[in-house]
Short mmCIF file of C-alpha atoms in Angstrom, two decimals:
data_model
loop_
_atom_site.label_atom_id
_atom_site.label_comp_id
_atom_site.label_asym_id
_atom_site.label_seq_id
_atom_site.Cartn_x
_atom_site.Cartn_y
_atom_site.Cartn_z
CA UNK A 13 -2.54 28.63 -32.79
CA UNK A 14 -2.33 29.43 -28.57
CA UNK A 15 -3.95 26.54 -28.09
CA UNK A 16 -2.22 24.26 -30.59
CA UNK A 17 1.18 25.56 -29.10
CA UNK A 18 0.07 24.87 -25.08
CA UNK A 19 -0.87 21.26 -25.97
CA UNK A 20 2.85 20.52 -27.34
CA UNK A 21 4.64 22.12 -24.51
CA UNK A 22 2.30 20.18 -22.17
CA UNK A 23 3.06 17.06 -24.12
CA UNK A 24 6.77 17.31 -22.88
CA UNK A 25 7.99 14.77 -19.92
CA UNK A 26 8.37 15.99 -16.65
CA UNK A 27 12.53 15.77 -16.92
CA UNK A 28 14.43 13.83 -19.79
CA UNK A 29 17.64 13.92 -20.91
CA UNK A 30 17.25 15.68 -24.35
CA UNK A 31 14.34 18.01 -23.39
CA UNK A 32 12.51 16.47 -26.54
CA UNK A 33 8.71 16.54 -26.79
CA UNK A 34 7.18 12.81 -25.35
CA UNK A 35 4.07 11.19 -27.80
CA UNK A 36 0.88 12.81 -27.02
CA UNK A 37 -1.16 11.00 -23.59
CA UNK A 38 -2.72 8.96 -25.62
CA UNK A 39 0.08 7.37 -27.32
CA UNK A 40 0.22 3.78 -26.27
CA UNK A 41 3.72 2.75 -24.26
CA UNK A 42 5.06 -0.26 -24.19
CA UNK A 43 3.40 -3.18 -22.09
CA UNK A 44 6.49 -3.32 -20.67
CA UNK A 45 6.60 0.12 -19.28
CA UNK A 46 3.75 -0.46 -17.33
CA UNK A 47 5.48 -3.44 -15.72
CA UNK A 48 8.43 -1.04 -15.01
CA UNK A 49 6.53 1.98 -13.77
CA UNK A 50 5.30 -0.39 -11.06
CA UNK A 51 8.52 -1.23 -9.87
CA UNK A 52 9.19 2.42 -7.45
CA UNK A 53 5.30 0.85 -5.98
CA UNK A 54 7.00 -2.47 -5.18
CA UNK A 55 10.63 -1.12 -3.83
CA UNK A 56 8.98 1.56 -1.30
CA UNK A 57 6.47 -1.00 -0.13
CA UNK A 58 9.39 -3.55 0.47
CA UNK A 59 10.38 -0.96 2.76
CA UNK A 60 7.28 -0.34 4.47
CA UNK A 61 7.45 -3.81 6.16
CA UNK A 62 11.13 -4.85 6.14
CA UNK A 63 11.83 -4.27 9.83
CA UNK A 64 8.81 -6.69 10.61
CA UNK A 65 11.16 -9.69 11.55
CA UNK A 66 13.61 -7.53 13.40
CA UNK A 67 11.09 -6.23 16.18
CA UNK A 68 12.01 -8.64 18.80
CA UNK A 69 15.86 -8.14 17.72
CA UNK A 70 14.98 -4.76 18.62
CA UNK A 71 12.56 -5.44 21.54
CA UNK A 72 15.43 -7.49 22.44
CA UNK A 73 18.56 -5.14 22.71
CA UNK A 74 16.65 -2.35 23.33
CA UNK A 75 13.83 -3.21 25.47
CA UNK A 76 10.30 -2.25 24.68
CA UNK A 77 6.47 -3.37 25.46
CA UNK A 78 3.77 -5.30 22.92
CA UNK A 79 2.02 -1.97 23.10
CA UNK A 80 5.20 0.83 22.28
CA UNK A 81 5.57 -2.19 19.38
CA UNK A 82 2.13 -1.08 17.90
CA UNK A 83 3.06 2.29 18.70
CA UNK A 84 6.45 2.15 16.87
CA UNK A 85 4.24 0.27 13.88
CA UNK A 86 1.61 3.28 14.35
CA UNK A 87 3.83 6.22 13.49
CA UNK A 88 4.05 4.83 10.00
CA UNK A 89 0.36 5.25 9.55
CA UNK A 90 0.63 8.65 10.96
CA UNK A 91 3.25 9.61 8.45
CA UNK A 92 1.46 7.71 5.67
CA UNK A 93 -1.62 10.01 6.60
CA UNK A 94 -0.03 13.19 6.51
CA UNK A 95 1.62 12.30 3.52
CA UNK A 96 -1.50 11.54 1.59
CA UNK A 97 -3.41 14.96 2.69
CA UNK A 98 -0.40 16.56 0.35
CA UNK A 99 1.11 14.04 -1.92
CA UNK A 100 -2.15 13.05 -3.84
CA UNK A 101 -3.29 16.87 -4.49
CA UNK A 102 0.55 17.98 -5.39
CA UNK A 103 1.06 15.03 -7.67
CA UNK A 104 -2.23 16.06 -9.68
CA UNK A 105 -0.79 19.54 -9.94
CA UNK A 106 2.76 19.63 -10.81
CA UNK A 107 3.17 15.97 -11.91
CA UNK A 108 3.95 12.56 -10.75
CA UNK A 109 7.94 12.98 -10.99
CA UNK A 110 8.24 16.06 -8.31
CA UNK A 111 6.40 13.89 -5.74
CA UNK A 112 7.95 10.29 -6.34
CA UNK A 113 11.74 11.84 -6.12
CA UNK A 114 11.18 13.00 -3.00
CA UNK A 115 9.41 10.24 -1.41
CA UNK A 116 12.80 8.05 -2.65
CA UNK A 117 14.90 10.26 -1.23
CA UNK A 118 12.95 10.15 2.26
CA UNK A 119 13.10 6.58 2.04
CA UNK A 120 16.03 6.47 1.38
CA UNK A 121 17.13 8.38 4.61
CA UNK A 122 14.71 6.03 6.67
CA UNK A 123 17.27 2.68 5.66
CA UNK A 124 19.64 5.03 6.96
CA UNK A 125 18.19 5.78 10.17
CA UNK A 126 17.01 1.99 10.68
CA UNK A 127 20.35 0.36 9.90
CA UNK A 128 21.85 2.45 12.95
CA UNK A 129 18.87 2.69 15.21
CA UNK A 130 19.79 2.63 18.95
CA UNK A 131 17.02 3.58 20.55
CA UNK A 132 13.03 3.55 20.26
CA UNK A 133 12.95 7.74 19.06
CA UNK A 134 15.17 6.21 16.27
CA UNK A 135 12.69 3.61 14.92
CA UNK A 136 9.62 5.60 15.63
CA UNK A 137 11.45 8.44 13.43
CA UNK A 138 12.49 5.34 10.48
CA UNK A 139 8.71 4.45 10.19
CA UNK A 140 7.97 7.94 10.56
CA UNK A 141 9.74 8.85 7.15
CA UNK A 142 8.84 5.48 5.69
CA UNK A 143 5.05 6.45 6.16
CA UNK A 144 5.39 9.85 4.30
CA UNK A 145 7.54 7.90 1.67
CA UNK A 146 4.20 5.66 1.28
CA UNK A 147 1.70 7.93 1.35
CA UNK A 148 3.42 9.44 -1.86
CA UNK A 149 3.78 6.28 -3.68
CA UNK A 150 0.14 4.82 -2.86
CA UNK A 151 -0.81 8.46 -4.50
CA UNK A 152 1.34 9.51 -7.25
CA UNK A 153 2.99 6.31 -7.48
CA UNK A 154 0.03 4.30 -8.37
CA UNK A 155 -1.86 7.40 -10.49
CA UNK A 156 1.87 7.07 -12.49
CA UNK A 157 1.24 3.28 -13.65
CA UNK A 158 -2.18 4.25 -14.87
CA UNK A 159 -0.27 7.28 -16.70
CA UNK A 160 1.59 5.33 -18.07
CA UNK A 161 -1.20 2.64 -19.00
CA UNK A 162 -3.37 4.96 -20.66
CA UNK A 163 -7.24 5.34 -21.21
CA UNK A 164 -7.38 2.16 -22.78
CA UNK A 165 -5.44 -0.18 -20.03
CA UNK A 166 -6.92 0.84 -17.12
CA UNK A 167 -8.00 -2.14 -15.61
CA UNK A 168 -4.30 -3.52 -16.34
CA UNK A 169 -3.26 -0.51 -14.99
CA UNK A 170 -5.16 -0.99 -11.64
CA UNK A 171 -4.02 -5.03 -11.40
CA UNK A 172 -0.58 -3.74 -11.57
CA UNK A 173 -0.44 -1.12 -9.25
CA UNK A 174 -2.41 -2.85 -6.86
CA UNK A 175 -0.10 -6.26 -7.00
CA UNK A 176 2.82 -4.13 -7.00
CA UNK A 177 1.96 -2.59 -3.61
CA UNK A 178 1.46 -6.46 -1.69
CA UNK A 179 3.83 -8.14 -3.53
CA UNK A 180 6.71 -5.30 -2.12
CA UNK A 181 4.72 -5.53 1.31
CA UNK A 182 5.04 -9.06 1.62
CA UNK A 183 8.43 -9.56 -0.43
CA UNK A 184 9.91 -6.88 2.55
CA UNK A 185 9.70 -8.97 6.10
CA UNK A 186 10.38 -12.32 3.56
CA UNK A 187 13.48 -10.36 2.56
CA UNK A 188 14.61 -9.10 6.15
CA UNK A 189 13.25 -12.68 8.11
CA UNK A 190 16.04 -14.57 5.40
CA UNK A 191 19.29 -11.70 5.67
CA UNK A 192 18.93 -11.29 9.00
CA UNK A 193 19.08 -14.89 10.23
CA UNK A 194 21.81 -15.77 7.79
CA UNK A 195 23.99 -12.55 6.50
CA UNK A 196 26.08 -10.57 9.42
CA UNK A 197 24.79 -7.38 10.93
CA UNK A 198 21.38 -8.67 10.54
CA UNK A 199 19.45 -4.79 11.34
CA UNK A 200 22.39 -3.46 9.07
CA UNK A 201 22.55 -5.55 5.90
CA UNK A 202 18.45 -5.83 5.25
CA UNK A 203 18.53 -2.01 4.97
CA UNK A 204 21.97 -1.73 2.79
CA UNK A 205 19.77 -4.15 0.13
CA UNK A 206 16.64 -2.19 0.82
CA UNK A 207 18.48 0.59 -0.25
CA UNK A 208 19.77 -1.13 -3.83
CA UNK A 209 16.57 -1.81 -4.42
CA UNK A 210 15.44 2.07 -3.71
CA UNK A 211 17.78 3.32 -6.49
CA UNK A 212 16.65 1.06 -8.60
CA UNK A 213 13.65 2.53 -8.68
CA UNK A 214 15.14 5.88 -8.44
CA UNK A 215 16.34 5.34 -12.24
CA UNK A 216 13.27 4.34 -13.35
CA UNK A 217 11.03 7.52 -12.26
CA UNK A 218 13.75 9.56 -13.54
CA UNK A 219 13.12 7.90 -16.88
CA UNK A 220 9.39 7.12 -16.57
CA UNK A 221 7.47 8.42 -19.92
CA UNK A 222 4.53 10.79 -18.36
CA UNK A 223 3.95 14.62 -18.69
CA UNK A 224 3.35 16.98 -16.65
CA UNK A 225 -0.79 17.58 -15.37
CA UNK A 226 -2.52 19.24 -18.84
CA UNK A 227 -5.45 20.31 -16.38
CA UNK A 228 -5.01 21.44 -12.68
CA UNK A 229 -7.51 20.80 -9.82
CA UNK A 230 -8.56 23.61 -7.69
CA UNK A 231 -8.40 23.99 -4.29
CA UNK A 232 -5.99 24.14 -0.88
CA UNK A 233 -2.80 22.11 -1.40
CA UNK A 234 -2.90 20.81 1.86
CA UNK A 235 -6.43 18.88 2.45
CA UNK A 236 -8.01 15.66 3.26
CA UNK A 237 -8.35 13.96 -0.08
CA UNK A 238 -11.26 13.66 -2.02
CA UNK A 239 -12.91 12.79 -4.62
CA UNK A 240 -14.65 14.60 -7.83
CA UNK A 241 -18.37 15.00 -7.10
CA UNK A 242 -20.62 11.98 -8.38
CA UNK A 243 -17.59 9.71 -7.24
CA UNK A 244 -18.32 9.33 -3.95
CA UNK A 245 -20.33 6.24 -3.69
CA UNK A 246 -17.57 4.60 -5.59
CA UNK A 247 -15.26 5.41 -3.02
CA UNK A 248 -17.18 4.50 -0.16
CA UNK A 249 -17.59 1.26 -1.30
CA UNK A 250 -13.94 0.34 -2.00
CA UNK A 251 -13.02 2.06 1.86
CA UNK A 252 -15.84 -0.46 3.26
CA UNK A 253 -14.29 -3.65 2.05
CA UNK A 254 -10.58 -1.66 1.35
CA UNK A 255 -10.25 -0.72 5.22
CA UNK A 256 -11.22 -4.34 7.67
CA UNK A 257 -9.27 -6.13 5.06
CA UNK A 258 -5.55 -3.72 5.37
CA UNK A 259 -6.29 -3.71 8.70
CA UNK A 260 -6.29 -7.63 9.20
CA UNK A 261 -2.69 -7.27 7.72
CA UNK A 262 -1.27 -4.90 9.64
CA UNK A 263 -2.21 -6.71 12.73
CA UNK A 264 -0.40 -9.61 11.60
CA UNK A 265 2.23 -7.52 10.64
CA UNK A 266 2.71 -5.41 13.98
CA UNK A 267 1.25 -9.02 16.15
CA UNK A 268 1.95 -11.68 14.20
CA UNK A 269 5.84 -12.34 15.51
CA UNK A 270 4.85 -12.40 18.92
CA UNK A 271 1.51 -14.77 18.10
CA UNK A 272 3.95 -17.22 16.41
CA UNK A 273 6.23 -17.15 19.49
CA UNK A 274 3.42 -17.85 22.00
CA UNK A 275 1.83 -20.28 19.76
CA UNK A 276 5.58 -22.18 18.15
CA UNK A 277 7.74 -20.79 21.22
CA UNK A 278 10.32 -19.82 18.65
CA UNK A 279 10.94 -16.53 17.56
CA UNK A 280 12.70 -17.16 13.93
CA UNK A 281 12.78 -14.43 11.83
CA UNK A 282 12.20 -16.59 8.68
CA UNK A 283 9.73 -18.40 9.80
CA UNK A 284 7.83 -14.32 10.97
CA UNK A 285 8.54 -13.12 7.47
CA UNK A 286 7.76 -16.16 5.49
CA UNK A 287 4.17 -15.71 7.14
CA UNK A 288 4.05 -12.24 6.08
CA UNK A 289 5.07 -13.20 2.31
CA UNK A 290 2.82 -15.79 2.26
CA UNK A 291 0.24 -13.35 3.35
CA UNK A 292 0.81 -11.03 0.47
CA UNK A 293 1.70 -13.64 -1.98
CA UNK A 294 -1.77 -14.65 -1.41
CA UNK A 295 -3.32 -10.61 -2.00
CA UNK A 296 -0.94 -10.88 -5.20
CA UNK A 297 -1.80 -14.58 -6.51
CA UNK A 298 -5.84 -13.28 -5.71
CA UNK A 299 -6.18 -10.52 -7.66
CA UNK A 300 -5.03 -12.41 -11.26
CA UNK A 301 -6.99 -14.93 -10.52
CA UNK A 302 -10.73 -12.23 -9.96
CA UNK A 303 -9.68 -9.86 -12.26
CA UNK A 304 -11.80 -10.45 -14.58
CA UNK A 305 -14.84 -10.84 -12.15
CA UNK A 306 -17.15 -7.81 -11.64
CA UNK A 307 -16.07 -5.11 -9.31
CA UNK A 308 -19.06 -6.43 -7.28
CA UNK A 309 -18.08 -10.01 -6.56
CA UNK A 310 -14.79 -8.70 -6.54
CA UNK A 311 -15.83 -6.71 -3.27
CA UNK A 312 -17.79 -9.06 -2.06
CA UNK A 313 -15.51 -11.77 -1.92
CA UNK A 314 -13.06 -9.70 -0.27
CA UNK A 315 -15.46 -8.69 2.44
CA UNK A 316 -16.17 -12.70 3.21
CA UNK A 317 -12.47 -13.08 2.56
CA UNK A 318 -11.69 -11.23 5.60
CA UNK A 319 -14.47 -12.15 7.81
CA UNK A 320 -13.35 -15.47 7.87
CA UNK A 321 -9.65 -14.58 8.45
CA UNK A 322 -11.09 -12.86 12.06
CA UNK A 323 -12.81 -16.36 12.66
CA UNK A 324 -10.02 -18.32 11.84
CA UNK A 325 -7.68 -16.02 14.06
CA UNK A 326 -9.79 -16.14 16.96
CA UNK A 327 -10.27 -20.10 16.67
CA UNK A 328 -6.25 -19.91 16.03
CA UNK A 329 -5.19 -18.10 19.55
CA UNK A 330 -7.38 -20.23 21.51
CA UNK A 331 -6.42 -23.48 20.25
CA UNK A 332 -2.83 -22.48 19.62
CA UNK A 333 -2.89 -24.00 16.02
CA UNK A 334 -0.12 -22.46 13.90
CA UNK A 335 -1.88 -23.77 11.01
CA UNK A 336 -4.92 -22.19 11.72
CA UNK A 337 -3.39 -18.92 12.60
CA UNK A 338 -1.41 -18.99 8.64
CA UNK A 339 -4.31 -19.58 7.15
CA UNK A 340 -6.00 -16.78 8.81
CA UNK A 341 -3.25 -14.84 7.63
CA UNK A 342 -4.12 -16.19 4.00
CA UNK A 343 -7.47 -14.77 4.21
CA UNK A 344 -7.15 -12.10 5.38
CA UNK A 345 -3.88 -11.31 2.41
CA UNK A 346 -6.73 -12.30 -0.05
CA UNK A 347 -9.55 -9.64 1.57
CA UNK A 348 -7.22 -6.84 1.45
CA UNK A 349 -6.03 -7.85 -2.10
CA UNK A 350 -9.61 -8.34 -3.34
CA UNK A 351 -10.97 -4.76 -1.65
CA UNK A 352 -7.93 -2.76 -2.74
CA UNK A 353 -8.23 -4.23 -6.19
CA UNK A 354 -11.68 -3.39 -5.99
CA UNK A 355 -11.80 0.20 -4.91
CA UNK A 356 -8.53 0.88 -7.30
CA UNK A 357 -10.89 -0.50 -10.39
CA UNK A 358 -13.44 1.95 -9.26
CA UNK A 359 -11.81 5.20 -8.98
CA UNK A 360 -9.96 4.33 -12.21
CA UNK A 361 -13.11 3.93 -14.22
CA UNK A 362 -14.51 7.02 -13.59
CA UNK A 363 -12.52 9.45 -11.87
CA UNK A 364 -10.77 11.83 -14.35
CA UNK A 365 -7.03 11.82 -14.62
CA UNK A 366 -6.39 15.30 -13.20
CA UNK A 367 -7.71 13.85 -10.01
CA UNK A 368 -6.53 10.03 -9.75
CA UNK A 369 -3.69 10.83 -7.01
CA UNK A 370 -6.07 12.20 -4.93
CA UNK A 371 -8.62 9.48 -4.67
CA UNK A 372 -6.28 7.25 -4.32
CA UNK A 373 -5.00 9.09 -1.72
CA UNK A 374 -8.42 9.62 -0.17
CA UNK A 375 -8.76 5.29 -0.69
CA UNK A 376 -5.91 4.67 1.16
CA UNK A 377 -6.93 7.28 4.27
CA UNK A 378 -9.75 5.23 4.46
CA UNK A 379 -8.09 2.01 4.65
CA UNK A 380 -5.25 3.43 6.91
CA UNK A 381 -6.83 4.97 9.56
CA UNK A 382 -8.35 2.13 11.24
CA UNK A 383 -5.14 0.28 9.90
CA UNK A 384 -3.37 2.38 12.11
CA UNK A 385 -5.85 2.39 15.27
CA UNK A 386 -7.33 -1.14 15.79
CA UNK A 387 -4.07 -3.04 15.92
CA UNK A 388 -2.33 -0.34 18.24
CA UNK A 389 -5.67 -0.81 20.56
CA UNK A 390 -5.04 -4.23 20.41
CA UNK A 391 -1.22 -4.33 21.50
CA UNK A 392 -2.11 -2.51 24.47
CA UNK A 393 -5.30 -4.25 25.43
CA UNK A 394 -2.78 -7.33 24.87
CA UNK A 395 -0.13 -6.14 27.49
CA UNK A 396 -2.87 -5.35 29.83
CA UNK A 397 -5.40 -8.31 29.13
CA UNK A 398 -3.23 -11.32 27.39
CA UNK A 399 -2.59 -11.88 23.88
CA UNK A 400 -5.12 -14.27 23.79
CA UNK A 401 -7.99 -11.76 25.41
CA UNK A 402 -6.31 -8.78 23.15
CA UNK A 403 -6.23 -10.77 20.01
CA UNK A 404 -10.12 -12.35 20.35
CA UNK A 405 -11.51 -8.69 20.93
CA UNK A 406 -9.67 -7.43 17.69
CA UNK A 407 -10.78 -10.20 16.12
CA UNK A 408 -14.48 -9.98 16.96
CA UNK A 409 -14.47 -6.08 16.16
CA UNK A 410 -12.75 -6.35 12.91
CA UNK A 411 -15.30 -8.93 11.80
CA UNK A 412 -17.90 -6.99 12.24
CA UNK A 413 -16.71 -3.69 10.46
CA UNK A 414 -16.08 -6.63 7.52
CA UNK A 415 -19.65 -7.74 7.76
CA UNK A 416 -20.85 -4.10 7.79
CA UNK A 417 -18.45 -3.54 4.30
CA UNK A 418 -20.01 -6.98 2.43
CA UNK A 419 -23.22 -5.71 3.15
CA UNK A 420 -22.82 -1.65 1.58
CA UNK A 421 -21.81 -3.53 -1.54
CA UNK A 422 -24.33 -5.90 -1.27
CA UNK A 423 -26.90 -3.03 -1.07
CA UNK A 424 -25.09 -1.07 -3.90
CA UNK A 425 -25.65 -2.71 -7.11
CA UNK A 426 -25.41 0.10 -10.11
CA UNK A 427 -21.77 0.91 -9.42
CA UNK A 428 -19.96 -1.93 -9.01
CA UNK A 429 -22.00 -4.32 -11.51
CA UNK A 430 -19.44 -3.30 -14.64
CA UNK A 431 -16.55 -5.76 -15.17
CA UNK A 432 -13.29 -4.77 -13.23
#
């Protein structure tokens, strides 16, 4: 009877307006709802790389280096970090609601603080708080779309929440390159629309149909994430391919506007965020088109993927072909597309529900880290060495990390070879 009564209070959502009891877990929702529970993934991640295009608005009235660029850029990943040594283990815990609130809220507050930003302390603060924002989203966020999914969608689940997450990163600079070269106030009026788009997705969590955690992991609250034991090979091998890939983006992202005005000698904002669309739209269009490939080639094909985007950037800032350099961009979209679809596929097929936030929390640390330390290393080496110096030496060390990551899958052949 004690145990009958426990599984009906635990089948209750998280906060609704009537109190009543939610279908059990695995009650199938809507196809729709999955679509829906994606959209918080997508508005936060719009954020994340909105104030790409303004950066030389900003270099411009306010006055900063190539390298305190990367460095502004870089406190995101730092907040992103710290965020996911909390937000994937408290999400498991006390549910995906308590954690996503928040982490709207916060980002919230960063469109704030960009809109009005004055100063460098200002922006470093605004990517600051969008990183935590992030690092709650990538966790719960994503672990919330598979919630919703269910045991029997979880590939679905995966494609979704993985698209969700470029498609907002690369719909964001598009978004801000467009408002702020035609709409008044352009650091001011980006943000206000950001900020729609935030509540938005503020309604739906409030509404979204999952339960609070029916088993609770163990352990400190505040820890690097991990993974259940037996799972770690699977996570290894979506961090190899995962990591050189995210990190080819974020250079574009951080470098890219000031490699388009040495190589076009124009610094539009449209033509710096329709790059970085392009980029993602490419990571989106990708992972439809593999998804029903094995995890495998899936990984592998990211790994090349992204190898070639390092050749094609290096042959790019040497020859000063713009074409060259978007198509590197294209690539290297695709590798990060095809590695985080990869690794997400992975953790959800065999890490246990109680623990999803946290692995891919511990993914996305992974990815992040050298996300966060090549391209800063290669803003300064720029200012010190030339863009064209700075960029080749990225270039040739990212390439090889992507080399390394093709060839752990290609030695790993038991778990990857199911389909994704």
């Amino acid at each position: 009877m004690s145990e009958t009564r426990t599984s009906t209070v635990q089948a209750v959502d998280e906060r609704t307006p009537t109190g009543a009891e939610k279908p059990d877990h695995r009650a199938v929702a809507p196809l729709w709802w999955i679509w829906l529970a994606a959209w918080p993934v997508t508005a936060v991640f719009v954020l994340s790389n909105a104030a790409t295009p303004l950066y030389v608005l900003w270099q411009r009235d306010i006055g900063f280096s190539k390298g305190m660029l990367t460095v502004v850029f870089a406190f995101y990943i730092v907040g992103l970090i710290g965020s996911l040594l909390v937000s994937g283990v408290v999400s498991d815990r006390v549910g995906r609601k308590p954690v996503l609130l928040p982490a709207l809220a916060l980002a919230l507050a960063a469109c704030l603080i960009f809109a009005t930003a004055t100063g460098v302390v200002a922006l470093i603060v605004a990517r600051l708080f969008t990183g935590i924002a992030v690092g709650a989203v990538v966790s719960a966020g994503m672990a919330a779309v598979t919630d919703v999914a269910g045991p029997e969608r979880k590939r679905i689940a995966a494609l979704l929440a993985s698209c969700a997450m470029v498609f907002g990163a690369g719909l964001g600079p598009l978004l801000a390159g467009v408002l702020s070269e035609t709409a008044p106030a352009p650091t001011v009026t980006v943000f206000a629309v950001e900020a729609v788009l935030l509540v938005t997705a503020l309604v739906v969590v409030l509404r979204m149909p999952v339960r609070r955690p029916q088993v609770r992991a163990e352990g400190a609250w505040v820890r690097v994430p991990g993974v259940p034991r037996g799972n770690g090979r699977q996570l290894l091998l979506g961090v190899a391919v995962f990591a050189p890939g995210i990190t080819a983006t974020s250079f574009v992202l951080s470098l890219g506007p000031s490699l388009l005005s040495g190589l076009l000698g124009t610094t539009s904002r449209i033509v710096a965020g329709a790059m970085a669309f392009v980029m993602f739209l490419a990571a989106t269009g990708v992972q439809f088109a593999v998804q029903r490939l094995r995890r495998r080639t899936i990984l592998t094909a990211g790994a090349i993927s992204t190898t070639l985007s390092m050749v094609t950037l290096i042959v790019a800032v040497h020859t000063s072909a713009v074409a060259v350099l978007i198509l590197s961009a294209l690539l290297a979209g695709a590798g990060q597309g095809m590695g985080q679809l990869g690794g997400l596929s992975l953790l959800n097929s065999s890490v246990p529900p109680q623990r999803l936030a946290e692995a891919n929390a511990a993914l996305n640390v992974g990815g992040y880290v050298p996300a966060g330390i090549l391209p800063v290393s290669a803003g300064y080496l720029s200012d010190a060495v030339g863009l064209t110096s700075g960029a080749t030496t990225f270039g040739v060390v990212l390439m090889a990390l992507a080399v390394i990551g093709g060839l752990v899958v290609l030695s790993t052949r038991r778990q990857v070879t199911d389909p994704a």
